[in-house]
CSV table of C-alpha atoms in Angstrom, one decimal:
chain,number,residue,atom,x,y,z
Y,1313,UNK,CA,74.9,77.9,102.5
Y,1314,UNK,CA,72.0,80.0,103.3
Y,1315,UNK,CA,74.0,81.8,106.1
Y,1316,UNK,CA,76.7,82.9,103.7
Y,1317,UNK,CA,74.0,84.2,101.2
Y,1318,UNK,CA,72.3,86.3,104.0
Y,1319,UNK,CA,75.7,87.5,105.3
Y,1320,UNK,CA,76.7,88.7,101.8
Y,1321,UNK,CA,73.4,90.4,101.4
Y,1322,UNK,CA,73.5,92.2,104.7
Y,1323,UNK,CA,77.1,93.3,104.4
Y,1324,UNK,CA,76.4,94.5,101.0
Y,1325,UNK,CA,73.3,96.4,102.0
Y,1326,UNK,CA,75.0,98.0,105.1
Y,1327,UNK,CA,78.6,98.7,104.1
Y,1328,UNK,CA,78.5,99.7,100.4
Y,1329,UNK,CA,76.0,102.5,100.8
Y,1330,UNK,CA,78.2,103.9,103.8
Y,1331,UNK,CA,81.3,103.4,101.8
Y,1332,UNK,CA,79.9,105.3,98.8
Y,1333,UNK,CA,78.4,108.0,100.9
Y,1334,UNK,CA,81.6,108.6,102.8
Y,1335,UNK,CA,83.8,108.7,99.6
Y,1336,UNK,CA,81.5,111.3,98.2
Y,1337,UNK,CA,81.9,113.4,101.3
Y,1338,UNK,CA,78.5,112.9,103.0
Y,1339,UNK,CA,78.3,112.5,106.8
Y,1340,UNK,CA,75.4,112.1,109.1
Y,1341,UNK,CA,74.1,114.8,111.1
Y,1342,UNK,CA,75.0,113.2,114.5
Y,1343,UNK,CA,78.7,112.9,113.3
Y,1344,UNK,CA,80.6,116.0,114.3
Y,1345,UNK,CA,82.0,118.0,111.5
Y,1346,UNK,CA,85.3,116.5,110.2
Y,1347,UNK,CA,87.5,117.1,107.3
Y,1348,UNK,CA,87.0,115.6,104.0
Y,1349,UNK,CA,90.2,113.4,104.5
Y,1350,UNK,CA,88.7,111.6,107.4
Y,1351,UNK,CA,85.4,111.1,105.7
Y,1352,UNK,CA,87.2,109.6,102.7
Y,1353,UNK,CA,89.3,107.5,105.0
Y,1354,UNK,CA,86.1,106.1,106.6
Y,1355,UNK,CA,84.8,105.4,103.1
Y,1356,UNK,CA,87.9,103.4,102.2
Y,1357,UNK,CA,87.7,101.6,105.6
Y,1358,UNK,CA,84.1,100.6,105.0
Y,1359,UNK,CA,85.1,99.0,101.6
Y,1360,UNK,CA,88.1,97.4,103.3
Y,1361,UNK,CA,85.8,96.1,106.1
Y,1362,UNK,CA,83.4,94.9,103.4
Y,1363,UNK,CA,86.2,92.9,101.7
Y,1364,UNK,CA,87.2,91.4,104.9
Y,1365,UNK,CA,83.9,90.5,106.0
Y,1366,UNK,CA,83.1,88.7,102.7
Y,1367,UNK,CA,86.2,86.6,102.4
Y,1368,UNK,CA,85.1,83.6,104.4
Y,1369,UNK,CA,81.6,83.5,102.9
Y,1370,UNK,CA,82.7,83.8,99.4
Y,1371,UNK,CA,85.3,81.1,99.9
Y,1372,UNK,CA,82.6,78.8,101.5
Y,1373,UNK,CA,80.3,79.5,98.5
Y,1374,UNK,CA,83.0,78.8,96.1
Y,1375,UNK,CA,83.6,75.4,97.5
Y,1376,UNK,CA,87.1,75.7,98.8
Y,1377,UNK,CA,87.6,72.9,101.1
Y,1378,UNK,CA,88.7,73.7,104.7
Y,1379,UNK,CA,92.2,72.3,104.4
Y,1380,UNK,CA,93.0,74.3,101.2
Y,1381,UNK,CA,93.7,78.0,101.4
Y,1382,UNK,CA,93.6,77.8,105.2
Y,1383,UNK,CA,95.9,80.8,105.7
Y,1384,UNK,CA,93.8,82.9,103.3
Y,1385,UNK,CA,90.6,81.9,105.1
Y,1386,UNK,CA,92.1,82.5,108.6
Y,1387,UNK,CA,94.1,85.7,107.9
Y,1388,UNK,CA,92.6,87.6,105.1
Y,1389,UNK,CA,89.4,88.5,106.8
Y,1390,UNK,CA,90.8,89.4,110.2
Y,1391,UNK,CA,93.7,91.3,108.6
Y,1392,UNK,CA,91.4,93.4,106.4
Y,1393,UNK,CA,89.2,94.1,109.3
Y,1394,UNK,CA,92.3,95.1,111.4
Y,1395,UNK,CA,93.5,97.4,108.5
Y,1396,UNK,CA,90.1,99.1,108.4
Y,1397,UNK,CA,90.2,99.7,112.2
Y,1398,UNK,CA,93.7,101.1,111.9
Y,1399,UNK,CA,92.9,103.4,109.1
Y,1400,UNK,CA,89.9,104.9,111.0
Y,1401,UNK,CA,91.8,105.4,114.1
Y,1402,UNK,CA,94.7,106.9,112.2
Y,1403,UNK,CA,92.5,109.3,110.4
Y,1404,UNK,CA,90.6,110.3,113.7
Y,1405,UNK,CA,93.8,110.8,115.6
Y,1406,UNK,CA,95.5,113.0,112.9
Y,1407,UNK,CA,92.2,115.0,112.6
Y,1408,UNK,CA,92.2,115.6,116.4
Y,1409,UNK,CA,96.0,116.6,116.3
Y,1410,UNK,CA,95.4,119.0,113.4
Y,1411,UNK,CA,92.3,120.6,115.1
Y,1412,UNK,CA,94.0,121.0,118.4
Y,1413,UNK,CA,96.8,123.2,117.0
């Protein structure tokens, strides 16, 4: 139980501020200049990654037995993480394609 609580706190402390900052259009200095569309896509991806990383921990804390909701426990987290990765890759590729023209 302690691991799930620590996981939720760490994910919240790291992904929520990044998502909010990206949705507001802020990027760190070490990230090369990119369009607002890519920055917003990264913010959406951060919140998608946040939801995917919290799914197993929340289900464990809610007391959902391992046999019930197995498809949700197994697929929801990895699918959301995959969706976040695809979103960031898609936004980056379209940004590079647009700037190369």
